[in-house]
Coordinates of C-alpha atoms and ligand atoms in Angstrom, one line a residue:
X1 CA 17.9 -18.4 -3.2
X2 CA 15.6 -17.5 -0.3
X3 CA 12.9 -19.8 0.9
X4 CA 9.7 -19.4 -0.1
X5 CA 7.4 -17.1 2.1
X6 CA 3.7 -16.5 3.2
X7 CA 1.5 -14.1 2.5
X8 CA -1.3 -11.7 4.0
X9 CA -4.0 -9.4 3.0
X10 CA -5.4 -6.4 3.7
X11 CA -8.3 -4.6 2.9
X12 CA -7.5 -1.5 1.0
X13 CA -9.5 1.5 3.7
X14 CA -7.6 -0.4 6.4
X15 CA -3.8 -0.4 4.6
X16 CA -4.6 3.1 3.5
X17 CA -5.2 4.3 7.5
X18 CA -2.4 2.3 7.9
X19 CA 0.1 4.0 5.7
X20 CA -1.4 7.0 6.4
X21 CA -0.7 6.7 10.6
X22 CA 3.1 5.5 9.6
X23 CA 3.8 9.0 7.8
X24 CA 1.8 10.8 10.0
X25 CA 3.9 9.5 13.0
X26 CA 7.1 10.1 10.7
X27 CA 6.1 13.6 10.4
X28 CA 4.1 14.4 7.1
X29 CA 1.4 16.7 6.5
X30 CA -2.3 15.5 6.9
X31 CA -1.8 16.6 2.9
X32 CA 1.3 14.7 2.2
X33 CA 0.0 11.6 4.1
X34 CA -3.0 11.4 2.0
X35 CA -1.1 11.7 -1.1
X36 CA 1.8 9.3 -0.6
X37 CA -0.6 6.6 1.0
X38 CA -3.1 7.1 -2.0
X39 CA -0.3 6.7 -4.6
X40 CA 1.3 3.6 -2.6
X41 CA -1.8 1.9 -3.0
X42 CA -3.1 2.7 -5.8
X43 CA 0.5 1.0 -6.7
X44 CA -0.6 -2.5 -4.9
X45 CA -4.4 -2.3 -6.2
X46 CA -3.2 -2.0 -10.0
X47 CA -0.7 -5.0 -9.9
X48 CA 2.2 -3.4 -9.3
X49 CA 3.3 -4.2 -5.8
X50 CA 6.9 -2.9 -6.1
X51 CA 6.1 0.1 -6.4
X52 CA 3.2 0.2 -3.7
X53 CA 3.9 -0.3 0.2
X54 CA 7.0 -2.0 -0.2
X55 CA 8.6 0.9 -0.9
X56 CA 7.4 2.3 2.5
X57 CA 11.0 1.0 4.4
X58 CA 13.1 2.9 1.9
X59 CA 11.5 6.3 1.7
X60 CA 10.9 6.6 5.7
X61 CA 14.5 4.5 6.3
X62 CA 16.1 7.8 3.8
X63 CA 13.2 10.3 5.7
X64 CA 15.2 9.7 9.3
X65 CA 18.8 9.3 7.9
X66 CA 18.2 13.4 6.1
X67 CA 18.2 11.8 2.5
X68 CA 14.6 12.4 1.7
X69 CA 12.8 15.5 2.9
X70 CA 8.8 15.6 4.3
X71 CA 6.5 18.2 3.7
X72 CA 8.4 19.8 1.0
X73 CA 7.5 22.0 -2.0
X74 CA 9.4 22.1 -5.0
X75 CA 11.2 24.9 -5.9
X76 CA 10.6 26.8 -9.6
X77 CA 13.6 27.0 -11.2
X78 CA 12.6 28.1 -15.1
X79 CA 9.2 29.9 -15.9
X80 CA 9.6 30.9 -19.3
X81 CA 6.8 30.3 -22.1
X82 CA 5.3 27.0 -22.4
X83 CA 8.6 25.8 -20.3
X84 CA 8.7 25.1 -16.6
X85 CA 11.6 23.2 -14.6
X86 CA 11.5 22.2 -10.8
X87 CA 14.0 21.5 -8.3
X88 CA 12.5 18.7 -6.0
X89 CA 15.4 18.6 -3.8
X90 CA 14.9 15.1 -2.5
X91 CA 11.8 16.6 -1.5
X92 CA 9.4 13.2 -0.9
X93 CA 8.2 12.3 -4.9
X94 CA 4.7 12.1 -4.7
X95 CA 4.0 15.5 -3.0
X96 CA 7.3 16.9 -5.6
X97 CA 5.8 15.1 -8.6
X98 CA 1.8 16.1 -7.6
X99 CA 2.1 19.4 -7.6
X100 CA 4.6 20.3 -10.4
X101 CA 1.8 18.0 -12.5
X102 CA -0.7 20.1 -11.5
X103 CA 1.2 23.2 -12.1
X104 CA 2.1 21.6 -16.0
X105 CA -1.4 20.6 -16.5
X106 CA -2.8 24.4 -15.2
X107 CA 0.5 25.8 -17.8
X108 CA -1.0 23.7 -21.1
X109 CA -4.7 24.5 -20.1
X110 CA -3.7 28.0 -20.9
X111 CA -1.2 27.8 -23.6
X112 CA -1.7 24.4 -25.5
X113 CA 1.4 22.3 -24.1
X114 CA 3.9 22.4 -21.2
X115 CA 7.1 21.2 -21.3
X116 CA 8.0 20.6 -17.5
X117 CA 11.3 19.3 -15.9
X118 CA 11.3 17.9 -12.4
X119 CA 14.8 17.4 -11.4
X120 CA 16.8 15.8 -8.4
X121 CA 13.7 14.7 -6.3
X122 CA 13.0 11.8 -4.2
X123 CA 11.8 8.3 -6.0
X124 CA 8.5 9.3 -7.8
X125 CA 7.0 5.5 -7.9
X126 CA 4.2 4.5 -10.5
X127 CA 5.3 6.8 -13.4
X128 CA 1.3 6.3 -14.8
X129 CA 0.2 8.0 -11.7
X130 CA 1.3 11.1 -13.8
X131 CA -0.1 9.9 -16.8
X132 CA -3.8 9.4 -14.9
X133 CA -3.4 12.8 -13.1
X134 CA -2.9 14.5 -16.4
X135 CA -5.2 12.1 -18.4
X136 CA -8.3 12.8 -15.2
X137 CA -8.2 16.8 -16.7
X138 CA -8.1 15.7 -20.5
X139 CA -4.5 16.2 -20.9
X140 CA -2.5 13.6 -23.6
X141 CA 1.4 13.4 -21.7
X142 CA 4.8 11.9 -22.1
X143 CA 6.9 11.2 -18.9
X144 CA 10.5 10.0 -19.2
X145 CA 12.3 9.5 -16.2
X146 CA 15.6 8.6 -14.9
X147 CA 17.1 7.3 -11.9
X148 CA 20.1 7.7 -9.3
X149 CA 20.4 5.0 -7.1
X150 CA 22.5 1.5 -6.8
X151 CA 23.0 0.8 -10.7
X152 CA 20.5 -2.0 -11.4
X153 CA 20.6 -2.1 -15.0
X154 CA 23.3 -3.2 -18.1
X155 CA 23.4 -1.7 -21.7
X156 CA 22.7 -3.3 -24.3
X157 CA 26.3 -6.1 -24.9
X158 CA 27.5 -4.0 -21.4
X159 CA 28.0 -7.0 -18.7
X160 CA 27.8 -4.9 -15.7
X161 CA 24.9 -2.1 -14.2
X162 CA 25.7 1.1 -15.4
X163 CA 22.1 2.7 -15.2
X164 CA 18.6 2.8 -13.1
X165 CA 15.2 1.1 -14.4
X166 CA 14.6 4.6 -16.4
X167 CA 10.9 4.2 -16.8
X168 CA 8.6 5.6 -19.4
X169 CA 4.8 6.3 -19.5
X170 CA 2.2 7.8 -22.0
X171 CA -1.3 8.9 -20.9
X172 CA -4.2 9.1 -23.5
X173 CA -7.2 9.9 -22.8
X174 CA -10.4 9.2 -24.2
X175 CA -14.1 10.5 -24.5
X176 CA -16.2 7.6 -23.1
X177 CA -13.6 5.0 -21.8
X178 CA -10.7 5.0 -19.0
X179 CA -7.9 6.2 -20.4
X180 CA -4.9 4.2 -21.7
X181 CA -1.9 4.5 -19.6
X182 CA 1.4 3.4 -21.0
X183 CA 3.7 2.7 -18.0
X184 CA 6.5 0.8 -18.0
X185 CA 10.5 0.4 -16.9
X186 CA 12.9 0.4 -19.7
X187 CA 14.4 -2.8 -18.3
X188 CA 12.8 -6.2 -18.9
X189 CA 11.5 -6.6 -14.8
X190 CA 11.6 -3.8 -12.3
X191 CA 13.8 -3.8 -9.4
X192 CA 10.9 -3.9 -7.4
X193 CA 9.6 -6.8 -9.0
X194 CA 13.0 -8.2 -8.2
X195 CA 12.5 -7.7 -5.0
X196 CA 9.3 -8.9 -4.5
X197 CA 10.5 -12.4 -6.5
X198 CA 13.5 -12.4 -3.7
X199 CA 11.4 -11.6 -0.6
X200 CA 8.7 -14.1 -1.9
X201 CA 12.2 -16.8 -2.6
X202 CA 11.1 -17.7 -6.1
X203 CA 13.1 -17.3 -9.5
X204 CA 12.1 -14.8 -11.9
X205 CA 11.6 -15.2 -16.2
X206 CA 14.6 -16.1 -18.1
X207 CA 16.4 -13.1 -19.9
X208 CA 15.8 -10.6 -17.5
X209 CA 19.2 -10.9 -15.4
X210 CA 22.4 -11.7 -15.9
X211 CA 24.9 -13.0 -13.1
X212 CA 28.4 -10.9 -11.7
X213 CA 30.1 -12.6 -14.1
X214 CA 27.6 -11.3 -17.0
X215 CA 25.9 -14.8 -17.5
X216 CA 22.5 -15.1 -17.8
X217 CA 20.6 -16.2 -14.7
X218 CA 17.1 -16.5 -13.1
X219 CA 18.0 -16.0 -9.2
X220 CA 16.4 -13.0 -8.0
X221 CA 19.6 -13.1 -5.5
X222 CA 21.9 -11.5 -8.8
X223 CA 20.4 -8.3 -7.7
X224 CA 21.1 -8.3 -3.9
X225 CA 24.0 -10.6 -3.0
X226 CA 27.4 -9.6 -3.8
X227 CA 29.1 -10.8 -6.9
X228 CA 26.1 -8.0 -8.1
X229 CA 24.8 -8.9 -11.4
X230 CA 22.4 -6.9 -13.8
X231 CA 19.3 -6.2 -15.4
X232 CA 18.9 -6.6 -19.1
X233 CA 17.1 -3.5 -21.0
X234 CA 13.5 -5.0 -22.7
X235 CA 13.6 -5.6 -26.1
X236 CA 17.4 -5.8 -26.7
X237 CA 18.6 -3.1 -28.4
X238 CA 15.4 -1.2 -28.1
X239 CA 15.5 -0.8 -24.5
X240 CA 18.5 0.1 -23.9
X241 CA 17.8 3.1 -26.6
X242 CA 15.0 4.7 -25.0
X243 CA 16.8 3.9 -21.2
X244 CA 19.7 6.4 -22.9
X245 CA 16.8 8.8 -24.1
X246 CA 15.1 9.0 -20.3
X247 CA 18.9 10.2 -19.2
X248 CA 19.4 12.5 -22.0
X249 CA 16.0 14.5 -21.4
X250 CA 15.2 13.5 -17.6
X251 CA 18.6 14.2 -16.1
X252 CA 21.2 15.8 -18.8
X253 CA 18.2 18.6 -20.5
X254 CA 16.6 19.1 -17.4
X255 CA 19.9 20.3 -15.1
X256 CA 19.5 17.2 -13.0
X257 CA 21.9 14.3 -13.0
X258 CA 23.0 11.2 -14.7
X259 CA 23.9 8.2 -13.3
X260 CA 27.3 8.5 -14.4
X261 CA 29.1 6.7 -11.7
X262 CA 28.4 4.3 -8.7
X263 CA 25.7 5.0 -6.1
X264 CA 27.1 7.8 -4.0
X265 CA 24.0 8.0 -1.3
X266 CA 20.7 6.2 -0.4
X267 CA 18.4 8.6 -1.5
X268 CA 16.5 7.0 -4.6
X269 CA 16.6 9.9 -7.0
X270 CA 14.4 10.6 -9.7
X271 CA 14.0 13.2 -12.5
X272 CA 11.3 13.2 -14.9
X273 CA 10.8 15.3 -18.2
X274 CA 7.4 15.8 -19.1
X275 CA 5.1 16.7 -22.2
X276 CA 1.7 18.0 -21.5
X277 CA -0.5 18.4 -24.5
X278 CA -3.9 19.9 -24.9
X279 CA -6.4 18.5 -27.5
X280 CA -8.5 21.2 -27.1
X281 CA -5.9 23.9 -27.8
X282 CA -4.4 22.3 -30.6
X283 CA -7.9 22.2 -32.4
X284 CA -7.9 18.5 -32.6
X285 CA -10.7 17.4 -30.3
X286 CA -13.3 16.1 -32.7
X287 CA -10.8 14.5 -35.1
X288 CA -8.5 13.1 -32.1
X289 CA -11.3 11.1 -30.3
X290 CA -12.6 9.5 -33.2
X291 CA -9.8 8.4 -35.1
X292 CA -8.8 7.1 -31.6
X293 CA -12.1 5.0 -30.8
X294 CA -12.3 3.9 -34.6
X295 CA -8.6 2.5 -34.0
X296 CA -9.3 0.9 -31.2
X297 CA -12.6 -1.2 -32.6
X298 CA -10.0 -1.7 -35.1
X299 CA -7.3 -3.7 -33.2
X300 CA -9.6 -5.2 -30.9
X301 CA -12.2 -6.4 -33.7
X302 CA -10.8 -10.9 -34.1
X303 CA -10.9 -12.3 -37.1
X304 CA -13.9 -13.4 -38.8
X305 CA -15.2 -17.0 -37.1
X306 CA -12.4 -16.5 -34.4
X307 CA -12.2 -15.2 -30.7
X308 CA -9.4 -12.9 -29.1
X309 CA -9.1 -10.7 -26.1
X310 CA -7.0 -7.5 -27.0
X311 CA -6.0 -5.2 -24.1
X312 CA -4.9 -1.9 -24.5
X313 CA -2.6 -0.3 -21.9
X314 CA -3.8 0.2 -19.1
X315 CA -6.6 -2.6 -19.0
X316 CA -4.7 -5.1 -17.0
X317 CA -4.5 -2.7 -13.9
X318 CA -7.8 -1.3 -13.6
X319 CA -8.4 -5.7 -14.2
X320 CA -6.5 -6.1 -11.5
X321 CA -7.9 -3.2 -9.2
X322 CA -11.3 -4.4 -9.3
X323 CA -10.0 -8.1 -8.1
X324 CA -8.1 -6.2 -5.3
X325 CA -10.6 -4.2 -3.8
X326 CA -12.6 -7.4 -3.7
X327 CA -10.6 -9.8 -2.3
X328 CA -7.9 -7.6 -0.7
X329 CA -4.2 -6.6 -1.1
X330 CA -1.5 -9.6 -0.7
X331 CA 1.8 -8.6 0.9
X332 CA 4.3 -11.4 1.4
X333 CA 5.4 -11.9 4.6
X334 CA 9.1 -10.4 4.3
X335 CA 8.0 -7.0 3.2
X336 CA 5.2 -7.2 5.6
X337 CA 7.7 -7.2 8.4
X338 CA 9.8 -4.9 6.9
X339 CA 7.0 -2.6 7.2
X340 CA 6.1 -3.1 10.3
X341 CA 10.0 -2.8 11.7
X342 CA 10.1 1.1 10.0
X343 CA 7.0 1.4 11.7
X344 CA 8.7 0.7 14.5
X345 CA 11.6 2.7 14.1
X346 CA 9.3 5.5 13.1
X347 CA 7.6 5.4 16.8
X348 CA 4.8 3.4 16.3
X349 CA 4.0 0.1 18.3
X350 CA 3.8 -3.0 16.5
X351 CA 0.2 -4.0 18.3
X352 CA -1.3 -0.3 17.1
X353 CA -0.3 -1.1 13.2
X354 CA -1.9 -4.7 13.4
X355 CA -4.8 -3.2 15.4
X356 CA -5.2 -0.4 12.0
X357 CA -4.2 -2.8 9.2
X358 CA -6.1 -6.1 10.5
X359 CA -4.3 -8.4 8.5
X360 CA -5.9 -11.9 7.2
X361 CA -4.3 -15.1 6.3
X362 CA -5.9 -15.9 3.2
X363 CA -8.3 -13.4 0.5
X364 CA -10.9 -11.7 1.7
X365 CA -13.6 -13.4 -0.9
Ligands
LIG401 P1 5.0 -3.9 -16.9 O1 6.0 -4.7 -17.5 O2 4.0 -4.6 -16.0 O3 4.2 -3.1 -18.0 C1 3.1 -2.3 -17.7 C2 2.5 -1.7 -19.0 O4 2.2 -2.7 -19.9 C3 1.2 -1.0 -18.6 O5 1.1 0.1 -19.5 C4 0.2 -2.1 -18.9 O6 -1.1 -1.6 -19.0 C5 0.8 -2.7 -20.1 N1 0.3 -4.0 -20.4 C6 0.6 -5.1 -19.6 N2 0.0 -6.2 -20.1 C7 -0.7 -5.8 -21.2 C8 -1.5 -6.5 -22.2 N3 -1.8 -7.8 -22.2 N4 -2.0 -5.7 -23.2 C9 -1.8 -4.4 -23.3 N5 -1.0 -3.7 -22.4 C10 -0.5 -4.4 -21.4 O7 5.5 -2.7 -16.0 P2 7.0 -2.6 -15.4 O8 8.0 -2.3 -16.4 O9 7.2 -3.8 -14.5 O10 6.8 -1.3 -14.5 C11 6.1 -1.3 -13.2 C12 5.9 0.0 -12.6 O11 7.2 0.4 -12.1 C13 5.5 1.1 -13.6 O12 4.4 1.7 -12.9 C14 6.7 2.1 -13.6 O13 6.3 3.4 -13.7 C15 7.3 1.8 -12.3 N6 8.7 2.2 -12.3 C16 9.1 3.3 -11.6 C17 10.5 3.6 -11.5 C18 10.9 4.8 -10.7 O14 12.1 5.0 -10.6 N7 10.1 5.6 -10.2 C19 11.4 2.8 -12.1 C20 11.0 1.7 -12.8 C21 9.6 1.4 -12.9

């Protein structure tokens, strides 16, 4: 395993200019930077560093080697009823998966529901980032997603990767609160958090990788170092049924693709099939918020004489945004200088990204 490494932190206006300057140099949009950086960070401020600014060196490594494309729209494929499909042709994800949101969210403000395919476009990142967009404009959705890339994760009693991280994410919102976002991979970590656990040279929990020889193992290293082990789906069998469900409607309904054989490029591909449902439409308003705000008094009420904390989906992030913005963003040291090398092979000096992202040794309170 790797050694253990340091850390720094950022303040969040100053990593935002910062991502913001790297696409801009790489050629976005002012539009496209200001959505990609927001998303990113938004990423890193709920908790969920890989799929924040980590991710940075593989969309603008796959921007200069022509397997992700900036500043482009995706293309309508199928307008027909409630039913709208996309081609994002490796189009960047967040600008692909923004505005075909949008366009689903405008389709179910008129008719009740959208069911919208985005096919073939590139990595999407936090899957909730949907849910919140479609959540913001009252909208109840369901994303399933697949993924073509390096096969990350085994089924269920397979001993090899056959499949992607095939995340899932339900967005309800509510009349008073923040809504409750549902947003998780189908496997039992993430690659990214993999990642993070090998860049940072420490072992991740027990059960969620098995070795190239199908053994069970805690070295983030299974993942990256050749004899390539596996992920394990979450929940057993469970896991590995809905990871089957996200190909079936993401990639095999939608006209996208599978991953039905070994990584074939370095694009991270992503296609996501979406429901988009309007309370208001379906006549449901009064009924729907209160049966949801009685429920969740319900769960969260402890037992007589006893005291308990009970989440809902969702919490844990906006917990963990708050922190963020107070004490800053940590980035350990290895992706920090991964960062700073695309930079660099994006045409920006090393001195002007330290002198935009000011980075500090320890938390900022
Ligand atoms: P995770 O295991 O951290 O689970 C997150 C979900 O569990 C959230 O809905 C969260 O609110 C909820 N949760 C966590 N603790 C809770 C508690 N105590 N009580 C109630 N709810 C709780 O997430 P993950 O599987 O590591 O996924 C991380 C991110 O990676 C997600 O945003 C996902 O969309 C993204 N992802 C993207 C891709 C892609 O290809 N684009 C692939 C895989 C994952």
């Amino acid at each position: 395993m790797t050694q253990a490494v340091g850390e720094v932190w950022l303040e969040e206006p100053k990593l935002l200019a910062l991502v913001q300057a790297m696409f801009a140099t790489a050629g976005s949009n002012p539009h496209e930077c200001e959505i990609v950086s927001r998303h990113l960070i938004e990423a890193n401020l709920r908790g969920h560093d890989s799929h924040g600014i980590g991710m940075i060196p593989a969309y603008l490594g796959n921007a200069l080697k022509g397997e992700m494309k900036l500043n482009h729209h995706p293309r309508l494929v199928l307008d027909q009823g409630n039913m709208l499909i996309f081609d994002g042709e490796l189009g960047l994800g967040q600008t692909n998966a923004t505005e075909v949101i949008d366009q689903a969210i405008a389709r179910a403000q008129s008719t009740g529901s959208c069911i919208m395919a985005l096919r073939n476009s590139h990595h999407i990142g936090r899957i909730g980032h949907w849910s919140e967009q479609c959540a913001a404009r009252g909208m109840v959705s369901l994303h399933f997603v697949n993924v073509v890339s390096k096969p990350s994760v085994a089924p269920y009693h397979g001993l090899a990767a056959r499949l992607g991280t095939n995340p899932v994410s339900i967005g309800i919102p509510r009349q008073d609160g923040p809504p409750v976002i549902v947003d998780f991979a189908t496997s039992e970590l993430a690659v990214g958090k993999i990642r993070v656990a090998y860049n940072k040279g420490v072992p991740v929990q027990p059960g969620a990788l098995i070795d190239g020889q199908g053994e069970p193992t805690t070295n983030p290293a299974a993942l990256f170092e050749e004899p390539y082990g596996a992920l394990t789906s979450f929940g057993a069998h469970k896991g590995w049924a809905l990871a089957f469900a996200c190909e079936a409607l993401a990639a095999a309904l939608s006209g996208g693709k599978t991953q039905s054989g070994p990584k074939s490029r370095d694009a991270i591909i992503n296609s996501m099939f979406s429901i988009v449902v309007s309370p208001d439409k379906m006549g449901t308003t009064d009924s729907y918020f209160s049966e949801l705000e009685a429920f969740i008094r319900w769960v969260q009420l402890p037992p007589e004489g006893r005291d308990a904390t009970v989440q809902l989906p969702g919490d844990p992030e906006r917990a963990k945004r708050a922190d963020r913005l107070k004490r800053g963003i940590p980035v350990d040291e290895t992706t920090w200088n991964q960062l700073l090398d695309i930079g660099v092979a994006v045409g920006m000096s090393r001195e002007a990204m330290l002198a935009i992202a000011h980075p500090h040794q320890a938390p900022l309170a």
